Coordinates of C-alpha atoms in Angstrom, one line a residue:
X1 CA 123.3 118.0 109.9
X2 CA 120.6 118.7 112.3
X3 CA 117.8 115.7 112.9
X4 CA 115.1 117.2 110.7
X5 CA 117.4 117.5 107.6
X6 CA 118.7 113.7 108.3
X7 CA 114.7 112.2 108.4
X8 CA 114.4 114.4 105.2
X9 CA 117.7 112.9 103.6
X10 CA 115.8 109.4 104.3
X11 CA 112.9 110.5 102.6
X12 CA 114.4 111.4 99.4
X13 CA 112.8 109.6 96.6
X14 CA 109.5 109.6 98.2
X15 CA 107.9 112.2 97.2
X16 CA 106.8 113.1 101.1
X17 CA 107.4 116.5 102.2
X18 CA 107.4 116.9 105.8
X19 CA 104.3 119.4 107.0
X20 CA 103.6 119.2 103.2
X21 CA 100.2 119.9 101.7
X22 CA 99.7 116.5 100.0
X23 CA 97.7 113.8 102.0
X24 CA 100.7 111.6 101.8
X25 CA 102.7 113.9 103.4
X26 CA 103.4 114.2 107.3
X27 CA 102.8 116.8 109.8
X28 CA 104.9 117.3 112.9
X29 CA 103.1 118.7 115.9
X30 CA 106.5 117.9 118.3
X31 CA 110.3 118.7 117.2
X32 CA 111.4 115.8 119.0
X33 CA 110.3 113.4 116.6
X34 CA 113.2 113.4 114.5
X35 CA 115.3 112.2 117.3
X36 CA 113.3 109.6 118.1
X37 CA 113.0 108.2 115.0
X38 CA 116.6 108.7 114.1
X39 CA 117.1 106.8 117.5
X40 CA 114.6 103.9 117.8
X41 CA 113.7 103.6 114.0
X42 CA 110.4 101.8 113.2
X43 CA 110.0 101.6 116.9
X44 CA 110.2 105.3 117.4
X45 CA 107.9 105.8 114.4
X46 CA 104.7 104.1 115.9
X47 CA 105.2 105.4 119.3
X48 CA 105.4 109.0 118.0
X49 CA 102.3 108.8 116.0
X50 CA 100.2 106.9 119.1
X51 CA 101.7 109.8 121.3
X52 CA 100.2 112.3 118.6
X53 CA 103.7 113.8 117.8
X54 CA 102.9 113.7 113.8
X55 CA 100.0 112.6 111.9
X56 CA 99.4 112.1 108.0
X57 CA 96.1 112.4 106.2
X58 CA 96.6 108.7 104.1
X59 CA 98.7 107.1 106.6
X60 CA 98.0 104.0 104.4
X61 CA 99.7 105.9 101.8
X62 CA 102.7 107.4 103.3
X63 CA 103.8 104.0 104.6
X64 CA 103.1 102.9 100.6
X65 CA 105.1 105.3 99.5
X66 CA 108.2 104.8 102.0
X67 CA 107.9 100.9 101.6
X68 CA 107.9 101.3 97.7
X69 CA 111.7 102.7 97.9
X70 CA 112.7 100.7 100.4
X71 CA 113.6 102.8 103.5
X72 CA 113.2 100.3 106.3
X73 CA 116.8 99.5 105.0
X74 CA 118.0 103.0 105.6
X75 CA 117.0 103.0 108.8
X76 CA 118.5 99.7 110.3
X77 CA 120.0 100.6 113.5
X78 CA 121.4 98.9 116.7
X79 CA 117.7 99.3 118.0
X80 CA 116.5 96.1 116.1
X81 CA 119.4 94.2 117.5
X82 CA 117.4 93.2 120.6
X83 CA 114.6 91.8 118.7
X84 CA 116.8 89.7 116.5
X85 CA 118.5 88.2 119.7
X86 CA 115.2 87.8 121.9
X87 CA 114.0 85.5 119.1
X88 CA 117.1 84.0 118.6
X89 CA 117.7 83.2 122.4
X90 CA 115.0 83.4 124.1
X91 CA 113.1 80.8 121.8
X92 CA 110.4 83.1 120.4
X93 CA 107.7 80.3 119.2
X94 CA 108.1 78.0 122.2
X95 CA 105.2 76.1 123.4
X96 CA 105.6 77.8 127.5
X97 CA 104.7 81.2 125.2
X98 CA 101.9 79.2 122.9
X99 CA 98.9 81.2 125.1
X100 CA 100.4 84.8 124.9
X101 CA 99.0 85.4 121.5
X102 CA 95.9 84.8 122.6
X103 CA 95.9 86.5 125.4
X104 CA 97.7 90.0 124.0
X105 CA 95.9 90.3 121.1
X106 CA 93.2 88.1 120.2
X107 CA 91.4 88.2 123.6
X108 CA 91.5 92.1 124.0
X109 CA 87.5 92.4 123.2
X110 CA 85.5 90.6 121.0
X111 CA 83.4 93.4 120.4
X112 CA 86.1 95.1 118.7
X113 CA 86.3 92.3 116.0
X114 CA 82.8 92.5 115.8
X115 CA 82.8 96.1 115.4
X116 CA 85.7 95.6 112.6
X117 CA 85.4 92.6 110.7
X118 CA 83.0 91.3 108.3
X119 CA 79.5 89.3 109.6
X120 CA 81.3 86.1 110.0
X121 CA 84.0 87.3 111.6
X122 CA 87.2 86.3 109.3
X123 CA 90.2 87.6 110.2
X124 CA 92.2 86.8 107.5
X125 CA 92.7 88.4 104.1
X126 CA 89.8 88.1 101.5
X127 CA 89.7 87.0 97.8
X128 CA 88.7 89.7 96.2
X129 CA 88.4 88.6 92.5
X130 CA 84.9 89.2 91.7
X131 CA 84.4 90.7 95.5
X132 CA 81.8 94.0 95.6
X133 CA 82.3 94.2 99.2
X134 CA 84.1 92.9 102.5
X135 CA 81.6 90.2 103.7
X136 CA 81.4 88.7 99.7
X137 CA 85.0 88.7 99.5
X138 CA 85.7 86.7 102.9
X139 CA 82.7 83.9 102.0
X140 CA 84.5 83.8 98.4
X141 CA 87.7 83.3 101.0
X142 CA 85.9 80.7 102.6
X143 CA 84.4 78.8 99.4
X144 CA 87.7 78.9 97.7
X145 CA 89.8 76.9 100.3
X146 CA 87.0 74.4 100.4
X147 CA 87.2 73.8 96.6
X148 CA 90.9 73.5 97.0
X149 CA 90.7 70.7 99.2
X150 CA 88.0 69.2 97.5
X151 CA 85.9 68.5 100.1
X152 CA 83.1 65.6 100.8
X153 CA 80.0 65.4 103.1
X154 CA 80.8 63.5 106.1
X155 CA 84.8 64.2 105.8
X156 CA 86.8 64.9 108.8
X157 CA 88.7 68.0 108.7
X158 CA 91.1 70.0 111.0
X159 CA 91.4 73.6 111.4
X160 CA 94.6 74.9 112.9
X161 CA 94.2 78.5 114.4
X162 CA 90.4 78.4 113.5
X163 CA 89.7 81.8 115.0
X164 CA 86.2 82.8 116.0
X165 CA 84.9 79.7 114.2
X166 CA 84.3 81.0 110.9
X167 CA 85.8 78.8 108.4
X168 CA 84.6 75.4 110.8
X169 CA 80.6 77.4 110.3
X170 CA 80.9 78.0 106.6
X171 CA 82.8 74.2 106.2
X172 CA 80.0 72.2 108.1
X173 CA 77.0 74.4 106.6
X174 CA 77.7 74.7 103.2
X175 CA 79.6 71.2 102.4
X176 CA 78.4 68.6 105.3
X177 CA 82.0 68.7 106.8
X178 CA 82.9 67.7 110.2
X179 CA 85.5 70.2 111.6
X180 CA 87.7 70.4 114.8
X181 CA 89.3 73.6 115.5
X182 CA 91.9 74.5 117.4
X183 CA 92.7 78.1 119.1
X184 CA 95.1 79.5 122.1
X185 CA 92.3 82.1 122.4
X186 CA 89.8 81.9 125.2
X187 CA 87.6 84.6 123.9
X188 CA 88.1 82.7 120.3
X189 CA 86.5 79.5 121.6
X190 CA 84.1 80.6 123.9
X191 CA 82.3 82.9 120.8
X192 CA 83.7 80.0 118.1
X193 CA 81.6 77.5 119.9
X194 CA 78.2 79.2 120.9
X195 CA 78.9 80.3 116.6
X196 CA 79.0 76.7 116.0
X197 CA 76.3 75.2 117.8
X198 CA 74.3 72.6 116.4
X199 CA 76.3 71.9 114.0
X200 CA 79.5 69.0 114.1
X201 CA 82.1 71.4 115.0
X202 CA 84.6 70.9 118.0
X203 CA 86.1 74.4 118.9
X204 CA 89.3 73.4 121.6
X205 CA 91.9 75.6 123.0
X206 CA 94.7 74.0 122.3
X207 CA 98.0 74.0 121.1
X208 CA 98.9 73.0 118.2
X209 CA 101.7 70.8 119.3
X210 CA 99.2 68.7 121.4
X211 CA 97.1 67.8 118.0
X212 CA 96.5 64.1 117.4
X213 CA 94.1 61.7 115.4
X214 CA 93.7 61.4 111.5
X215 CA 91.8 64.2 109.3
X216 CA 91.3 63.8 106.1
X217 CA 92.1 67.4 105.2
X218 CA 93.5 70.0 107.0
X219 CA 93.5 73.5 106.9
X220 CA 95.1 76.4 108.5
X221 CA 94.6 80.3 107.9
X222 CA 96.8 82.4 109.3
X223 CA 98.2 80.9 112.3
X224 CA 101.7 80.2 110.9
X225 CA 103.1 83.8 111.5
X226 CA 102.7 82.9 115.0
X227 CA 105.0 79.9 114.7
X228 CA 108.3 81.1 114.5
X229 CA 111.5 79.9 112.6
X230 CA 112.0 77.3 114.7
X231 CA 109.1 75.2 114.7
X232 CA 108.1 75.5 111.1
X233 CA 109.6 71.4 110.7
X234 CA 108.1 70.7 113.9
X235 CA 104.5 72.6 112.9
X236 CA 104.9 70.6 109.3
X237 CA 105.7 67.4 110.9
X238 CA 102.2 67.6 113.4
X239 CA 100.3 68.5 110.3
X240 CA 101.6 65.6 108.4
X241 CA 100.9 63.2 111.1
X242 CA 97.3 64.3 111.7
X243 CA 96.4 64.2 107.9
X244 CA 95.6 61.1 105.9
X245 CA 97.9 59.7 103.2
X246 CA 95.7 60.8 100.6
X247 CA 94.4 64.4 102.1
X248 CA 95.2 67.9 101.4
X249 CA 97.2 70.1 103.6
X250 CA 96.1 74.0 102.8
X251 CA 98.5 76.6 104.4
X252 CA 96.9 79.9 104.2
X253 CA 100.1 82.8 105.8
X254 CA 100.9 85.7 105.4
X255 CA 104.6 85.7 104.0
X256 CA 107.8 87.7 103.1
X257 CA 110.3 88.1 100.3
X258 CA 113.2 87.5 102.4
X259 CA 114.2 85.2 105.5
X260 CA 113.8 86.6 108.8
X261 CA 114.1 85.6 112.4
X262 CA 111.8 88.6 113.8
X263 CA 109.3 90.8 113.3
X264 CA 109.0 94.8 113.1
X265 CA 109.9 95.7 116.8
X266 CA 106.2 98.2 116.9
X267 CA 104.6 95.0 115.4
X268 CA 105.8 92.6 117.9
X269 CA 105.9 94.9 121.3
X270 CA 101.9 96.6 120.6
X271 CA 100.3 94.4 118.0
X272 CA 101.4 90.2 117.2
X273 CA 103.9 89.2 120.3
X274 CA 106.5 86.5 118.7
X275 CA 105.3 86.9 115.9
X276 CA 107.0 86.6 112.3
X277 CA 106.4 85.8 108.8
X278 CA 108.1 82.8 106.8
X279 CA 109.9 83.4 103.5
X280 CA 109.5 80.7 100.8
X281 CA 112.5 79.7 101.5
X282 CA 111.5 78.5 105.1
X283 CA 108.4 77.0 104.3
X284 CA 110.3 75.0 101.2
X285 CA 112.7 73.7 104.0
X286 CA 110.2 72.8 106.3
X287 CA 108.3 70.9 104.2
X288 CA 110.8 69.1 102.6
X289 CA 110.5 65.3 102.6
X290 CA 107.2 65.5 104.4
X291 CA 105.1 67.2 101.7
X292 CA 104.5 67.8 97.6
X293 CA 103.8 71.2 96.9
X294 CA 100.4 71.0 94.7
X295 CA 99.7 74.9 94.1
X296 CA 100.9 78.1 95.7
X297 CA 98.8 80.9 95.1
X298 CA 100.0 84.4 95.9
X299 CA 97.0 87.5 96.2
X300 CA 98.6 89.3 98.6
X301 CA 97.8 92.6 96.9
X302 CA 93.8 91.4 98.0
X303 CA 95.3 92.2 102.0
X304 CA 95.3 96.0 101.3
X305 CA 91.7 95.6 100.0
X306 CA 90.7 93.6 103.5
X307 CA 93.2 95.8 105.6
X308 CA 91.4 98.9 104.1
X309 CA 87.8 97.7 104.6
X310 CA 88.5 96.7 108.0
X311 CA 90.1 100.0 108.8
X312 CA 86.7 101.7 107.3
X313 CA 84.4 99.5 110.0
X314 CA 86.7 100.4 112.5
X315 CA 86.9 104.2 112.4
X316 CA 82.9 104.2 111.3
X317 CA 82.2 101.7 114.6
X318 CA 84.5 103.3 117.0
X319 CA 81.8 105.4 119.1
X320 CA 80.7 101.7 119.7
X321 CA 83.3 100.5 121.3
X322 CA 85.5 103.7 122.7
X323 CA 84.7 103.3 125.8
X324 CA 85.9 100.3 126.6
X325 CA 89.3 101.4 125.3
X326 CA 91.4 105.0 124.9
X327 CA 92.5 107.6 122.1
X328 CA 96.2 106.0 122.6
X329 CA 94.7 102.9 121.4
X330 CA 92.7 104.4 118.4
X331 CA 95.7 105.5 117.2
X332 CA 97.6 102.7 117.7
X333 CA 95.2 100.4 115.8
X334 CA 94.8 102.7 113.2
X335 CA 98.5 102.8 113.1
X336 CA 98.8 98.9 112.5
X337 CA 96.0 98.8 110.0
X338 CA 97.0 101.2 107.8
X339 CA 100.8 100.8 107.8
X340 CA 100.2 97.1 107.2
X341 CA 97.6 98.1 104.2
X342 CA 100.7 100.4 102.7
X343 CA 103.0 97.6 103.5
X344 CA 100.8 94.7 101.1
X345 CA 100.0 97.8 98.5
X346 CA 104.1 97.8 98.1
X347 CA 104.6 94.5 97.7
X348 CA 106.9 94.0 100.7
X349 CA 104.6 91.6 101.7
X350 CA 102.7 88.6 100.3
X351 CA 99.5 86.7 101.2
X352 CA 100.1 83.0 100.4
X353 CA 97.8 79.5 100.1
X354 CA 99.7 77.0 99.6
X355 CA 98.1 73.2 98.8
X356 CA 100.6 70.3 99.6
X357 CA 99.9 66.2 99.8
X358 CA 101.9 63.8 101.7
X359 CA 102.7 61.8 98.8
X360 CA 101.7 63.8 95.6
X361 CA 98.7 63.3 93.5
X362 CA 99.0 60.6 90.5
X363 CA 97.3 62.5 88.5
X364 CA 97.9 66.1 89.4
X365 CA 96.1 68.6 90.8
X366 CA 93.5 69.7 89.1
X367 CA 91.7 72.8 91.2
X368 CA 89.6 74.6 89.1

């Protein structure tokens, strides 16, 4: 069987037709795509759509479609094996490598956020329940972790991974909060704190390991797929010792439906470094006898909604910002917005808040 008919023999079930008419469908511009797929799996995939060897018209929906059936488990191939054991030996998650985040993909140009995200700058999924538009559904984000933890003029909270400042702005402004944020971004906390100013915000760069003092809530919106395995215990023990006895803990992650010990190889070599995303089964061991679980709320389908909108500012706002980057890059962004969009609209993945006390609350939890 040649390498064309074997990619096609993967695809069965999908409905995609390769140099199809349907937008789902792909076109191959270069014959040696099938090798390289067949060789370096999801790895090979992104590489040969940043080096323009096929393209789809609804990427977003070609990686739904090939998600839905379940083909990354085709495809497992001795090409993953090195990204299993470089997390598993070379302690993927460890503080040495706390920075390189920040540095790969967080401090590659503000003005590409800017140019991407919604006003505030939230780069995290939104809550799109009665959301008409990006920027309503990240301030409905925003509100609705606040009235999780309940919050109270004058309290002390801590924000772990707090970004550009966004959720520290919104927390001070709208309920009298005092916030101290923590980022291993440079660009992230030099914006975050000229954002903040005037108002009783602390934006450090930080690790999260190095966190002390008493809060008496804590919040933390995805930061935890940059963890790793691990240090989830040692991540929920930090947490536990910063917060009060009666606060509220909100973990806000991106999650997955199985355990894993690494990421997609494209995802973690051109996109989130280290990176990976906990199962419930990992955060339900890592909190255990240090936390009550109050409420988990899963609206992960609400990340294809956000990874969509975000795709739209960035392809409308690219003449903006092209020049300080290339076409290899467009496409490799595009790439990683729009698999990840097909990715939440299959289900493979999950967008998670989870509410937990140290102690459990007598009387429940009563969010409404």
């Amino acid at each position: 069987m040649n390498h064309k008919k074997m990619v096609e023999s993967l695809l069965e079930g999908t409905g995609i037709v390769i140099n199809g008419s349907n937008p789902c469908d792909i076109q191959v511009h270069d014959n040696r795509f099938y090798n390289r797929v067949l060789t370096n799996g999801s790895l090979g995939l992104g590489e040969s759509y940043m080096d323009g060897w096929w393209d789809s018209e609804s990427l977003d929906g070609f990686f739904f479609k090939i998600f839905s059936i379940g083909i990354e488990n085709k495809v497992r191939n001795w090409r993953i094996i090195p990204y299993l054991l470089r997390s598993i030996i070379m302690n993927v998650g460890h503080k040495s490598k706390a920075f390189n985040i920040g540095e790969r993909h967080y401090d590659i140009g503000n003005d590409l956020y800017k140019n991407m995200l919604d006003k505030r700058m939230v780069y995290t999924c939104g809550y799109w329940k009665e959301a008409r538009n990006l920027d309503e559904a990240q301030e409905a984000k925003l509100d609705l972790v606040c009235r999780k933890l309940d919050f109270k003029r004058g309290q002390k909270v801590l924000d772990v991974g707090c970004g550009w400042g966004s959720f520290a702005k919104y927390a001070a402004e709208k309920y009298g909060v005092s916030v101290t944020g923590v980022t291993v971004s440079k660009e992230q906390a030099e914006l975050g704190r000229e954002t903040c100013k005037g108002l009783p915000v602390e934006i450090r760069l930080q690790d999260y390991r190095d966190l002390s003092g008493q809060f008496d809530n804590i919040v933390s919106l995805g930061m935890f797929e940059h963890v790793g395995y691990k240090y989830y215990k040692t991540y929920m023990k930090i947490v536990n010792s910063c917060l009060k006895d009666h606060g509220l803990f909100l973990l806000h992650t991106i999650g997955g439906n199985e355990s894993a010990v690494a990421t997609d190889p494209w995802i973690d070599k051109y996109i989130f470094p280290d990176s990976m995303l906990p199962s419930i089964k990992q955060i339900g061991a890592s909190i255990e006898n240090l936390f009550v679980m109050e409420d988990w709320h899963n609206f992960g389908s609400d990340y294809d909604k956000t990874l969509m909108a975000w795709y739209s500012n960035f392809k409308n706002n690219w003449a903006n910002i092209k020049s300080a980057y290339d076409e290899i890059f467009y496409r490799m962004w595009k790439y990683y917005l729009l698999s990840c969009a097909g990715s939440f609209r299959a289900r493979k993945n999950q967008l998670w808040q989870v509410v937990l006390s140290k102690n459990g609350i007598v009387a429940g939890y009563n969010f409404r």
